[in-house]
Amino acid sequence: MAVVNVTHLTYHYAHQSKPVLNDLNVTFPTGKFSLLTGASGGGKSTLLKLMAGLMPLSDTGTITYDGRPWSSIPAGQRSQTVAMLFQEPSLQFTMDTVENECRFVLENLQVDPATMPDRIAASLAFIGITALRHRNLMTLSGGEQQKVALAIIVAMDSDVILLDEPFASIDPIARQVLLDKLVALCTDHGKTIVLADHDLSGYAEWVDHLAVLEHGQVNLLSPSETQARFANFTPAKLAIHPAMPRPTNPIVLQGSQIRLYQGDRDLIKPQNLAFYEHKTTLITGPNGSGKSTLFRALVRLGHYQGTFNYHETNIQKIRQRRYARQVSLMFQTAAAQFLNVTVAEELALSLKYGRTKDFPSERIDQLLERLDLSGRHDQVLYSLSSGQQKKLQLLCMLIMAPPVLLLDEPFKGLDLASVTTVVAILREIQAEFKLTLILVSHQLSGLDDLVDYHLQLDHQHLQYVGVFHES
Amino acid sequence: MNPSLKLAWVVLLALELSFTQVWTVNVVLIVICLALMIWRRVAIKRLLWLTGVPLFFASALVWSLTLQGSASHHFLIVIFTRMFVYVYLGGLFTQTTDPLTLTRSLEQNAHLPAKFAYGFLAAFNLMPKIKAEVASIKAAALMRGQVLHVWSPQLYFKAILTAMHWSDQLSLAMVSHGFVEGAPRTHAAVIPLRHRDWWLTGGSLVLIQVGLFIGLP
């Protein structure tokens, strides 16, 4: 049991002029489930890492556990005071199997080897994953990995459990299981839980005071304000009015008996699937349901069963080098797309092999200006903000202008003004080169003009939804 | 056999054989390694790989040395068999040693810092993820019209960048899982270092010394 007290905490990153946390004060009470929310890049991760002692405090401020500063807790007891569950499920394990990871953790805590098997069995049973005990961690799905990570924290018996967007890539069912276990941990076992999430659905029952991190400070909302926030947070409203595709529409990509899977779990059960030429198709569905997996299969980066035909030719039979220029993917993480160091080099690469004639330097400058990226030619890509990276990534892919462009969350981390600009540019370039766009997006406002068709992924099945138009 | 001793044995032997020129000892070692690998049920396909690859390189080396014409017959046989000894010793070690047991042994028997031992193991376990990442980088390049080969520096630049990010993340996760550098730990599995292991290592090394001495020209 521990109360976490954060007082007058200020934190500066070396390369930023403004502090990300500014004289922040907050208390997280024992046995409570605290939900921390705020814009992405607003400092939620920084606060959690500082609380977990994973980053040293830099400027001013103190963080105490039951009045004891983290630094005064003996090193061997720190992980039993506070433990953290990370956003990326696969990067939090040292060992190969679930059991070996549990052993490693208990060895670190100097637990007597004789008591280890029982303790491991008990914590796996608590989370309901006894069957995973001897499985290899790398073969588990993201949801299963997060369950293992939570079971490990249970085995460590840490008083304070911090979770940094733990549900970002896992499916709704796994999310619900984890949420139930977390609630049991704080109500029945008196654990202090602080969870950072920007998706507020499903918490209304458990959270009294929503903690909002804004402008470097945490604001605790009153119960009525909190409930009002939750009520307002219905999953992004579909402000689009897509039509149903007509049977006569030309098809660019045709899948037959496509099955997508992760380990032994079906993401999409065998089905036929068509994508229509020169149209924009929006794919929606819950986190972890298989949208990115579908994209990876379409660009031949992932496994699938069945066949995909591109203009009637099986995509596996087309030369990789040629196919990559026909069907390209704008990756969800901008950094995955970049191959160089500076903005100018990255643009130059696209101009070298892309539609150079259609993009003279005046047009590039004009596009950069519209995207609010001008004057950054010599800047290192990785020092751009995530929104700037996203916009530059899009521009690089649009200069390539492949006949089919898949866009995985192209508006992630963009403010509304940027979304409007990006949508406008997408539409212009799509019309100019007759591109087929297929996009996955959680952000749905401002897309009505762009989207022709809407493909919904639900219960392991992809289906077009919309209204039928008389021709 | 104790993995740390086995590692030391393999390294010592390989080092010694680089400075001696007794092909009979090489042949005896090749036969012993092969026999041990077959006894430990190493897959036939693996054995063929372990034989084919050195066969190619050893033949190429001997052929080029013959063309040069200055090397003696004896030297050529030594060079040819030496290549096999290296590969078979390495094969025997990797195919009969579990990385986790080796890590535990290095920590418990060889008293290597735990941070080094487990850091290595964590990276080893990330292999499948690293492979996927390299495929991703290559695909991203192809989509931009650029072909990245195994020898392209850009591939390594990107891979290293990703690896640096992952290693930061992994070390945070290790700390969060209670790992403290230099702190005492208990051991879920104790890796024994028996008298038998010492006798086996020492005895075989002595035998090889005798063989090398007798076989000296």
XYZ file of C-alpha atoms in Angstrom:
688
model
C 0.000 0.000 0.000
C 1.374 3.375 -0.885
C 0.216 6.898 -1.509
C 2.129 8.596 -4.300
C 2.769 12.291 -3.806
C 4.199 14.446 -6.538
C 5.081 17.986 -5.485
C 6.360 20.963 -7.484
C 7.687 18.715 -10.216
C 9.291 20.468 -13.179
C 10.979 18.584 -15.979
C 12.874 19.843 -18.994
C 14.097 17.793 -21.924
C 17.565 18.941 -22.969
C 16.537 19.886 -26.524
C 13.308 21.698 -25.639
C 12.911 25.240 -24.452
C 9.600 24.745 -22.658
C 9.372 22.353 -19.702
C 7.144 19.368 -20.402
C 6.077 19.244 -16.747
C 5.766 22.588 -15.008
C 5.424 22.824 -11.209
C 3.165 19.783 -11.228
C 1.382 18.687 -8.042
C -0.744 15.570 -7.718
C -1.570 12.811 -5.235
C -2.517 9.281 -6.219
C -4.314 7.648 -3.273
C -3.877 4.045 -2.055
C -6.305 1.430 -3.353
C -7.627 3.702 -6.081
C -7.690 3.424 -9.801
C -6.426 6.730 -11.193
C -6.785 7.512 -14.862
C -4.417 10.027 -16.390
C -5.308 11.562 -19.721
C -4.101 14.375 -21.969
C -2.903 15.120 -25.481
C -0.232 12.887 -26.973
C 3.209 14.391 -26.398
C 1.788 16.205 -23.372
C 4.077 14.514 -20.868
C 2.085 11.501 -19.611
C 4.916 9.071 -20.339
C 7.472 11.429 -18.832
C 5.490 11.705 -15.605
C 5.067 7.933 -15.329
C 8.745 7.237 -16.030
C 9.783 9.780 -13.425
C 7.401 8.183 -10.932
C 8.803 4.734 -11.695
C 12.342 6.031 -11.167
C 13.251 5.109 -14.744
C 14.454 8.648 -15.413
C 16.298 10.827 -12.918
C 14.513 13.956 -11.678
C 16.194 16.898 -13.340
C 14.984 20.262 -12.197
C 12.910 20.692 -9.096
C 10.303 18.634 -7.319
C 9.902 15.485 -5.270
C 8.047 12.224 -5.712
C 7.342 10.243 -2.563
C 5.841 6.860 -1.747
C 4.161 7.001 1.659
C 6.356 9.988 2.362
C 9.589 8.286 1.303
C 11.389 9.654 -1.747
C 12.171 6.995 -4.373
C 15.910 7.532 -3.961
C 15.791 6.679 -0.257
C 14.128 3.304 -0.887
C 16.804 0.556 -0.938
C 17.509 -0.519 -4.539
C 16.345 -4.067 -3.857
C 12.887 -2.916 -2.710
C 12.141 -0.361 -5.398
C 10.439 -2.715 -7.834
C 8.226 -3.945 -5.018
C 7.220 -0.359 -4.366
C 6.526 0.664 -7.935
C 6.410 -1.248 -11.224
C 5.545 -0.210 -14.727
C 3.770 -1.818 -17.654
C 4.817 -0.384 -20.996
C 2.981 0.540 -24.173
C 4.967 -1.730 -26.499
C 4.107 -5.263 -25.357
C 7.000 -7.147 -26.929
C 9.841 -5.003 -25.597
C 9.502 -5.668 -21.900
C 10.927 -9.151 -21.475
C 14.452 -10.461 -21.021
C 13.880 -14.205 -21.256
C 12.444 -16.599 -23.831
C 9.437 -18.187 -22.105
C 6.777 -16.913 -19.728
C 8.029 -19.139 -16.895
C 11.664 -18.141 -17.371
C 10.751 -14.447 -17.333
C 8.836 -14.948 -14.073
C 11.846 -16.759 -12.609
C 14.192 -13.997 -13.729
C 12.028 -11.412 -11.974
C 11.811 -13.436 -8.767
C 15.582 -14.040 -8.813
C 16.027 -10.277 -9.007
C 13.886 -9.919 -5.890
C 16.017 -12.605 -4.190
C 13.057 -14.874 -3.656
C 13.872 -18.344 -2.319
C 13.941 -20.706 -5.360
C 11.854 -23.271 -3.471
C 8.855 -20.907 -3.290
C 9.111 -19.728 -6.896
C 6.939 -22.346 -8.664
C 3.933 -21.696 -6.410
C 4.275 -17.956 -6.626
C 4.501 -18.099 -10.415
C 1.505 -20.439 -10.638
C -0.561 -18.193 -8.373
C 0.088 -15.006 -10.323
C -0.527 -16.639 -13.700
C -3.770 -18.094 -12.336
C -4.827 -14.676 -11.009
C -4.596 -13.196 -14.514
C -6.068 -16.377 -16.006
C -3.122 -17.329 -18.215
C -1.940 -20.574 -16.609
C -1.983 -22.157 -20.071
C 0.689 -19.731 -21.302
C 3.264 -20.785 -18.703
C 5.601 -22.645 -21.070
C 4.942 -20.583 -24.177
C 7.607 -18.561 -25.929
C 6.992 -14.856 -25.314
C 7.755 -13.794 -28.886
C 4.982 -16.020 -30.256
C 2.270 -14.482 -28.059
C -0.138 -11.802 -29.283
C 0.145 -8.259 -27.946
C -2.817 -8.826 -25.632
C -1.298 -12.007 -24.216
C 2.055 -10.288 -23.728
C 0.387 -7.490 -21.759
C -1.353 -10.121 -19.601
C 2.019 -11.756 -18.920
C 3.503 -8.365 -18.062
C 0.682 -7.773 -15.586
C 1.077 -11.283 -14.107
C 4.740 -10.471 -13.506
C 3.808 -7.314 -11.627
C 1.391 -9.429 -9.577
C 4.220 -11.884 -8.856
C 6.453 -8.983 -7.780
C 3.632 -7.776 -5.513
C 4.411 -4.127 -6.277
C 2.414 -1.573 -4.288
C 2.079 0.946 -7.084
C 1.345 -0.141 -10.658
C 1.912 2.364 -13.450
C 0.596 1.639 -16.939
C 1.562 3.704 -19.964
C -1.138 3.341 -22.652
C -1.156 -0.427 -22.137
C -4.092 -1.031 -24.471
C -2.770 0.844 -27.511
C -2.335 -2.272 -29.647
C -4.543 -4.894 -28.055
C -8.032 -6.089 -28.848
C -11.156 -5.078 -26.876
C -11.646 -8.471 -25.234
C -8.101 -8.609 -23.840
C -8.500 -4.972 -22.765
C -11.618 -5.812 -20.774
C -9.908 -8.762 -19.048
C -6.931 -6.624 -18.094
C -9.163 -3.824 -16.868
C -11.127 -6.231 -14.645
C -7.897 -7.603 -13.168
C -6.590 -4.098 -12.505
C -9.796 -3.159 -10.721
C -9.536 -6.332 -8.605
C -5.943 -5.457 -7.761
C -6.853 -2.050 -6.378
C -10.157 -2.864 -4.691
C -9.270 -6.292 -3.221
C -5.503 -5.977 -2.804
C -5.135 -2.272 -2.045
C -2.801 -1.541 -4.953
C -2.393 2.007 -6.218
C -2.964 2.074 -9.957
C -2.159 4.927 -12.309
C -3.054 4.318 -15.927
C -2.374 6.723 -18.785
C -4.748 6.501 -21.727
C -6.223 8.903 -24.250
C -9.098 6.556 -25.071
C -11.612 7.103 -22.250
C -14.124 4.387 -23.082
C -14.943 1.738 -20.507
C -13.642 3.546 -17.432
C -16.761 5.381 -16.202
C -17.608 2.756 -13.593
C -14.176 2.711 -11.957
C -12.785 6.213 -11.957
C -13.979 8.965 -9.611
C -11.485 11.659 -10.449
C -10.077 11.897 -13.921
C -6.564 13.363 -13.902
C -5.958 15.604 -16.910
C -2.392 16.520 -17.818
C -2.393 19.865 -19.637
C 0.260 22.543 -20.043
C 2.600 20.607 -17.787
C 0.172 20.373 -14.890
C -2.275 17.795 -13.622
C -5.869 18.821 -13.010
C -8.051 16.502 -10.932
C -11.639 16.765 -12.134
C -14.589 16.538 -9.754
C -16.770 13.401 -9.983
C -19.443 15.234 -11.990
C -16.899 16.747 -14.397
C -15.307 13.317 -14.727
C -18.579 11.651 -15.620
C -19.326 14.435 -18.084
C -15.978 13.785 -19.788
C -16.674 10.086 -20.041
C -20.151 10.707 -21.405
C -18.731 12.973 -24.100
C -16.187 10.397 -25.080
C -18.150 8.149 -27.338
C -15.917 6.547 -29.927
C -15.269 9.124 -32.636
C -18.533 9.737 -34.444
C -18.684 8.702 -38.042
C -19.122 12.018 -39.749
C -18.836 10.382 -43.125
C -21.508 9.300 -45.558
C -19.972 6.559 -47.612
C -21.778 4.779 -50.410
C -21.831 1.053 -51.068
C -19.507 0.059 -53.885
C -21.269 -0.863 -57.117
C -20.623 -4.313 -58.560
C -19.469 -2.633 -61.767
C -16.650 -0.697 -60.082
C -13.250 -1.702 -61.381
C -11.311 -3.689 -58.785
C -7.631 -3.024 -58.153
C -6.927 -5.593 -55.423
C -8.974 -8.736 -55.044
C -8.508 -11.124 -52.144
C -9.968 -14.597 -52.201
C -10.412 -16.722 -49.106
C -8.134 -14.390 -47.173
C -7.377 -15.450 -43.638
C -5.249 -13.337 -41.318
C -3.945 -14.709 -38.066
C -1.549 -14.060 -35.230
C -0.080 -17.193 -33.713
C -3.025 -19.570 -33.527
C -5.624 -16.821 -33.217
C -7.764 -15.759 -36.184
C -7.821 -12.034 -36.864
C -9.886 -12.319 -40.024
C -11.692 -15.535 -40.890
C -11.460 -16.671 -44.524
C -13.380 -14.272 -46.779
C -13.267 -12.594 -50.161
C -12.365 -8.945 -50.272
C -12.217 -6.342 -53.034
C -10.621 -2.906 -53.129
C -11.847 -0.511 -55.791
C -9.683 1.414 -58.181
C -9.252 5.213 -57.964
C -11.404 5.305 -54.829
C -10.654 6.066 -51.206
C -11.597 3.287 -48.818
C -11.590 3.813 -45.074
C -11.092 0.777 -42.836
C -12.256 1.024 -39.226
C -12.279 -1.484 -36.383
C -11.143 -1.931 -32.786
C -7.485 -1.799 -31.719
C -5.606 -5.001 -32.379
C -8.344 -6.434 -34.579
C -6.035 -6.884 -37.574
C -6.103 -3.664 -39.624
C -2.335 -3.139 -39.632
C -1.868 -6.878 -40.200
C -4.026 -6.593 -43.321
C -1.827 -3.744 -44.592
C 1.343 -5.707 -43.901
C -0.099 -8.672 -45.797
C -0.986 -6.400 -48.744
C 2.620 -5.167 -49.023
C 3.954 -8.721 -48.526
C 5.455 -8.045 -45.113
C 3.167 -10.403 -43.228
C 1.775 -13.910 -43.463
C -1.698 -14.625 -44.721
C -3.629 -17.497 -46.206
C -5.529 -17.214 -49.472
C -4.536 -15.115 -52.464
C -4.438 -11.415 -53.236
C -4.536 -10.431 -56.888
C -3.320 -7.059 -58.103
C -4.950 -6.427 -61.494
C -5.584 -10.157 -61.799
C -2.014 -11.220 -60.962
C -1.196 -12.923 -57.679
C 0.850 -10.389 -55.721
C 3.316 -13.113 -54.710
C 4.130 -13.672 -58.375
C 5.005 -10.045 -59.120
C 8.657 -9.075 -58.761
C 9.089 -7.541 -55.303
C 10.894 -4.500 -56.657
C 8.087 -3.729 -59.097
C 5.253 -4.517 -56.716
C 6.622 -2.228 -53.995
C 6.220 0.696 -56.410
C 2.647 -0.316 -57.256
C 1.254 -0.885 -53.765
C 3.050 1.109 -51.075
C 2.410 1.582 -47.400
C 2.653 4.722 -45.318
C 3.720 3.117 -42.038
C 1.984 3.979 -38.798
C 5.272 5.062 -37.228
C 6.788 7.810 -39.335
C 10.316 6.819 -38.366
C 9.821 3.432 -40.052
C 9.502 5.233 -43.392
C 12.577 7.422 -43.129
C 15.860 6.233 -44.573
C 18.024 9.328 -44.232
C 19.073 11.874 -41.658
C 17.769 15.293 -42.673
C 14.508 16.590 -44.139
C 16.221 17.669 -47.377
C 17.841 14.240 -47.892
C 14.554 12.462 -47.323
C 12.753 14.653 -49.861
C 15.629 14.226 -52.296
C 15.261 10.446 -52.117
C 11.587 10.647 -53.065
C 12.387 13.088 -55.865
C 15.104 10.804 -57.208
C 12.787 7.881 -57.903
C 9.300 9.454 -57.661
C 7.271 11.661 -60.005
C 10.034 14.215 -60.262
C 8.596 16.091 -63.234
C 5.308 16.660 -61.478
C 7.006 18.030 -58.404
C 9.298 20.914 -59.367
C 10.996 22.621 -56.480
C 8.479 25.499 -56.395
C 5.685 23.002 -55.856
C 7.621 21.216 -53.116
C 8.272 24.533 -51.374
C 4.623 25.424 -51.652
C 3.537 22.073 -50.219
C 6.057 22.400 -47.381
C 4.667 25.847 -46.668
C 1.115 24.545 -46.508
C 2.194 21.744 -44.190
C 3.996 24.293 -42.003
C 7.317 22.579 -42.636
C 9.218 25.266 -44.514
C 12.656 26.349 -43.377
C 13.426 22.953 -41.862
C 15.545 21.561 -44.695
C 18.609 20.857 -42.617
C 16.791 19.639 -39.550
C 17.407 16.065 -38.425
C 14.267 13.996 -39.050
C 14.217 12.511 -35.598
C 14.200 15.918 -33.923
C 10.923 16.885 -35.622
C 7.774 16.624 -33.512
C 5.645 13.552 -34.173
C 3.077 15.628 -36.075
C 5.778 17.175 -38.300
C 7.251 13.736 -38.955
C 3.836 12.463 -39.984
C 3.305 15.331 -42.445
C 6.747 14.960 -44.000
C 6.241 11.198 -44.277
C 3.003 11.765 -46.168
C 4.638 14.249 -48.523
C 7.442 11.781 -49.278
C 4.931 9.076 -50.141
C 2.802 11.421 -52.264
C 5.830 12.381 -54.364
C 6.264 8.647 -55.033
C 2.536 8.554 -55.927
C 2.179 4.770 -56.204
C -1.046 3.625 -57.942
C -2.239 2.153 -54.649
C -1.259 3.867 -51.408
C -2.107 2.310 -48.064
C -2.149 4.800 -45.194
C -1.929 3.446 -41.641
C -3.198 6.156 -39.257
C -1.995 9.069 -41.413
C -3.564 11.676 -39.107
C -2.162 10.348 -35.838
C -0.973 13.159 -33.605
C -2.119 15.928 -35.989
C -4.241 18.843 -34.795
C -7.483 19.547 -36.622
C -6.036 22.337 -38.780
C -3.287 20.012 -39.991
C -5.818 17.268 -40.698
C -7.773 19.647 -42.934
C -4.636 20.613 -44.883
C -3.484 17.013 -45.213
C -6.906 15.879 -46.455
C -6.949 18.707 -49.020
C -3.482 17.759 -50.316
C -4.419 14.069 -50.409
C -7.488 14.836 -52.497
C -5.587 17.043 -54.960
C -2.861 14.510 -55.548
C -5.278 11.600 -55.697
C -7.290 13.391 -58.397
C -4.166 14.380 -60.300
C -2.624 10.890 -60.493
C -5.796 8.820 -60.099
C -4.513 7.071 -57.002
C -6.310 4.387 -55.062
C -6.151 5.224 -51.363
C -6.878 2.759 -48.596
C -6.668 4.178 -45.115
C -6.933 3.058 -41.542
C -7.790 5.863 -39.176
C -9.200 6.386 -35.729
C -9.467 10.085 -36.427
C -12.670 10.469 -38.446
C -13.557 14.146 -38.402
C -12.889 16.078 -41.557
C -12.756 12.978 -43.747
C -16.189 13.162 -45.354
C -14.926 14.718 -48.595
C -12.140 12.206 -48.901
C -13.751 8.851 -48.204
C -15.773 7.008 -50.865
C -16.235 3.630 -49.209
C -16.170 2.397 -45.661
C -14.942 -1.071 -44.794
C -15.768 -2.149 -41.267
C -13.811 -4.808 -39.412
C -15.961 -6.430 -36.793
C -16.001 -9.935 -35.331
C -13.161 -11.088 -37.552
C -14.972 -10.052 -40.692
C -14.487 -7.147 -43.091
C -17.604 -5.692 -44.625
C -18.497 -2.631 -46.662
C -21.079 -0.409 -45.006
C -22.904 2.616 -46.404
C -25.921 3.628 -48.397
C -26.914 2.322 -51.782
C -27.103 5.007 -54.459
C -29.362 4.683 -57.458
C -27.342 5.319 -60.539
C 29.178 -30.647 -19.385
C 29.262 -27.247 -17.743
C 28.633 -24.624 -20.468
C 31.252 -22.118 -19.275
C 33.966 -24.809 -19.196
C 32.812 -26.040 -22.587
C 33.129 -22.510 -23.974
C 36.626 -22.122 -22.500
C 37.609 -25.537 -23.905
C 36.451 -24.639 -27.409
C 38.163 -21.232 -27.382
C 41.432 -22.651 -25.995
C 41.535 -25.460 -28.529
C 40.771 -23.203 -31.471
C 43.498 -20.811 -30.363
C 46.048 -23.571 -29.910
C 45.306 -25.210 -33.233
C 45.907 -21.915 -35.051
C 49.552 -22.139 -33.980
C 50.209 -25.843 -34.534
C 50.407 -27.851 -37.709
C 49.474 -31.443 -36.889
C 46.805 -32.628 -39.285
C 46.275 -35.986 -37.550
C 45.069 -34.214 -34.416
C 42.779 -32.102 -36.575
C 41.269 -35.213 -38.112
C 40.822 -36.890 -34.721
C 39.037 -33.748 -33.424
C 36.815 -33.630 -36.491
C 35.785 -37.238 -35.949
C 35.154 -36.689 -32.234
C 33.096 -33.519 -32.823
C 31.068 -35.238 -35.513
C 30.473 -38.273 -33.318
C 29.419 -36.086 -30.380
C 27.047 -34.081 -32.567
C 25.453 -37.239 -33.945
C 25.199 -38.649 -30.424
C 23.469 -35.433 -29.265
C 20.988 -35.758 -32.155
C 21.897 -32.653 -34.129
C 19.638 -32.546 -37.209
C 21.105 -34.036 -40.387
C 20.268 -30.864 -42.338
C 22.279 -28.802 -39.862
C 25.222 -31.235 -40.126
C 25.148 -30.976 -43.903
C 25.275 -27.191 -43.667
C 28.126 -27.399 -41.166
C 29.996 -29.604 -43.637
C 29.093 -27.983 -46.952
C 29.997 -24.410 -46.067
C 33.543 -25.111 -44.775
C 34.038 -27.594 -47.623
C 33.473 -24.779 -50.108
C 35.757 -22.307 -48.396
C 38.461 -24.830 -47.513
C 38.522 -26.122 -51.090
C 38.701 -22.597 -52.468
C 41.561 -21.775 -50.119
C 43.528 -24.934 -50.904
C 42.936 -24.457 -54.617
C 44.228 -20.885 -54.588
C 47.256 -21.870 -52.478
C 48.036 -24.707 -54.914
C 47.858 -22.323 -57.832
C 50.300 -20.067 -56.049
C 52.531 -23.119 -55.821
C 54.607 -22.167 -52.793
C 52.735 -24.141 -50.093
C 53.825 -27.646 -49.106
C 51.534 -30.624 -49.288
C 51.533 -30.941 -45.529
C 50.546 -27.313 -45.033
C 47.630 -27.679 -47.450
C 46.215 -30.638 -45.517
C 46.611 -28.742 -42.238
C 44.801 -25.689 -43.635
C 42.040 -27.848 -45.109
C 41.355 -29.786 -41.906
C 41.775 -26.738 -39.673
C 38.824 -25.042 -41.301
C 36.646 -28.038 -40.451
C 37.919 -28.164 -36.872
C 36.897 -24.519 -36.311
C 33.437 -24.983 -37.759
C 32.805 -28.312 -36.031
C 34.017 -27.044 -32.648
C 31.712 -24.041 -33.041
C 28.909 -26.288 -34.210
C 29.372 -28.697 -31.321
C 29.209 -25.807 -28.885
C 26.200 -23.958 -30.307
C 24.204 -27.075 -31.124
C 24.578 -28.655 -27.711
C 24.306 -25.568 -25.492
C 21.088 -23.809 -24.541
C 21.598 -20.004 -24.436
C 19.750 -19.673 -21.120
C 21.882 -22.359 -19.458
C 25.016 -20.704 -20.820
C 23.897 -17.332 -19.461
C 23.184 -18.804 -16.052
C 26.495 -20.628 -16.056
C 28.428 -17.507 -17.077
C 26.739 -15.657 -14.224
C 27.094 -18.390 -11.581
C 30.298 -20.261 -12.528
C 32.324 -17.709 -14.464
C 31.074 -14.803 -12.300
C 30.452 -12.586 -15.281
C 28.432 -9.417 -14.442
C 24.726 -10.350 -14.587
C 23.993 -7.214 -16.601
C 26.216 -8.401 -19.419
C 24.930 -11.971 -19.326
C 21.229 -11.088 -19.329
C 21.594 -8.145 -21.687
C 23.052 -10.569 -24.209
C 20.245 -13.029 -23.607
C 17.548 -10.364 -24.061
C 19.071 -9.364 -27.389
C 19.275 -13.014 -28.427
C 15.594 -13.511 -27.664
C 14.726 -10.490 -29.818
C 16.142 -12.176 -32.945
C 12.754 -12.794 -34.633
C 11.792 -9.169 -34.056
C 15.093 -7.964 -35.492
C 14.552 -10.073 -38.614
C 11.082 -8.581 -39.090
C 12.496 -5.082 -38.644
C 15.148 -5.607 -41.303
C 12.443 -6.850 -43.709
C 10.440 -3.725 -42.883
C 13.368 -1.403 -43.583
C 14.049 -3.114 -46.906
C 10.377 -2.828 -47.881
C 10.266 0.851 -46.927
C 13.280 1.445 -49.159
C 11.771 -0.487 -52.094
C 8.636 1.640 -51.878
C 10.858 4.655 -52.434
C 12.621 3.012 -55.349
C 15.781 2.198 -53.450
C 17.135 -1.335 -53.217
C 18.976 -2.043 -49.967
C 21.360 -4.993 -50.011
C 23.057 -6.834 -47.202
C 26.030 -4.567 -47.766
C 24.131 -1.245 -47.860
C 25.248 1.061 -45.055
C 21.770 2.599 -44.898
C 20.299 -0.722 -43.831
C 22.696 -0.815 -40.895
C 22.166 2.820 -40.030
C 18.427 2.228 -39.714
C 18.832 -1.114 -37.950
C 21.243 0.374 -35.414
C 18.921 3.312 -34.805
C 16.084 0.893 -34.052
C 18.324 -1.336 -31.951
C 19.363 1.669 -29.849
C 15.742 2.521 -29.197
C 14.960 -1.088 -28.299
C 17.954 -1.451 -26.006
C 16.842 1.636 -24.064
C 13.368 0.190 -23.789
C 14.706 -3.232 -22.753
C 16.949 -1.836 -20.064
C 14.010 0.155 -18.642
C 11.977 -3.043 -18.641
C 14.763 -4.949 -16.860
C 14.933 -2.264 -14.177
C 11.165 -2.258 -13.875
C 11.318 -6.032 -13.440
C 13.499 -5.589 -10.388
C 16.921 -6.008 -11.966
C 19.539 -3.981 -10.096
C 23.084 -3.894 -11.427
C 25.525 -5.565 -9.062
C 22.842 -6.559 -6.542
C 22.751 -10.136 -5.241
C 20.242 -12.468 -6.890
C 18.907 -15.894 -6.091
C 19.054 -18.655 -8.710
C 15.985 -20.574 -9.836
C 18.258 -23.114 -11.475
C 21.744 -23.843 -10.177
C 24.205 -24.800 -12.896
C 26.526 -27.430 -11.397
C 30.285 -27.293 -11.894
C 31.253 -30.876 -11.095
C 34.682 -32.453 -10.597
C 33.812 -34.554 -13.617
C 33.657 -31.407 -15.794
C 37.124 -30.334 -14.686
C 38.599 -33.813 -15.238
C 36.987 -34.065 -18.670
C 38.248 -30.648 -19.758
C 41.725 -31.092 -18.276
C 42.107 -34.677 -19.460
C 41.086 -34.003 -23.031
C 43.377 -30.991 -23.212
C 46.330 -33.068 -21.938
C 45.574 -35.806 -24.475
C 45.557 -33.257 -27.272
C 48.893 -31.840 -26.061
C 50.356 -35.350 -26.177
C 48.964 -35.862 -29.645
C 50.375 -32.556 -30.823
C 53.783 -33.405 -29.322
C 53.931 -36.838 -30.960
C 52.664 -35.539 -34.230
C 55.260 -32.772 -34.488
C 57.248 -33.172 -37.693
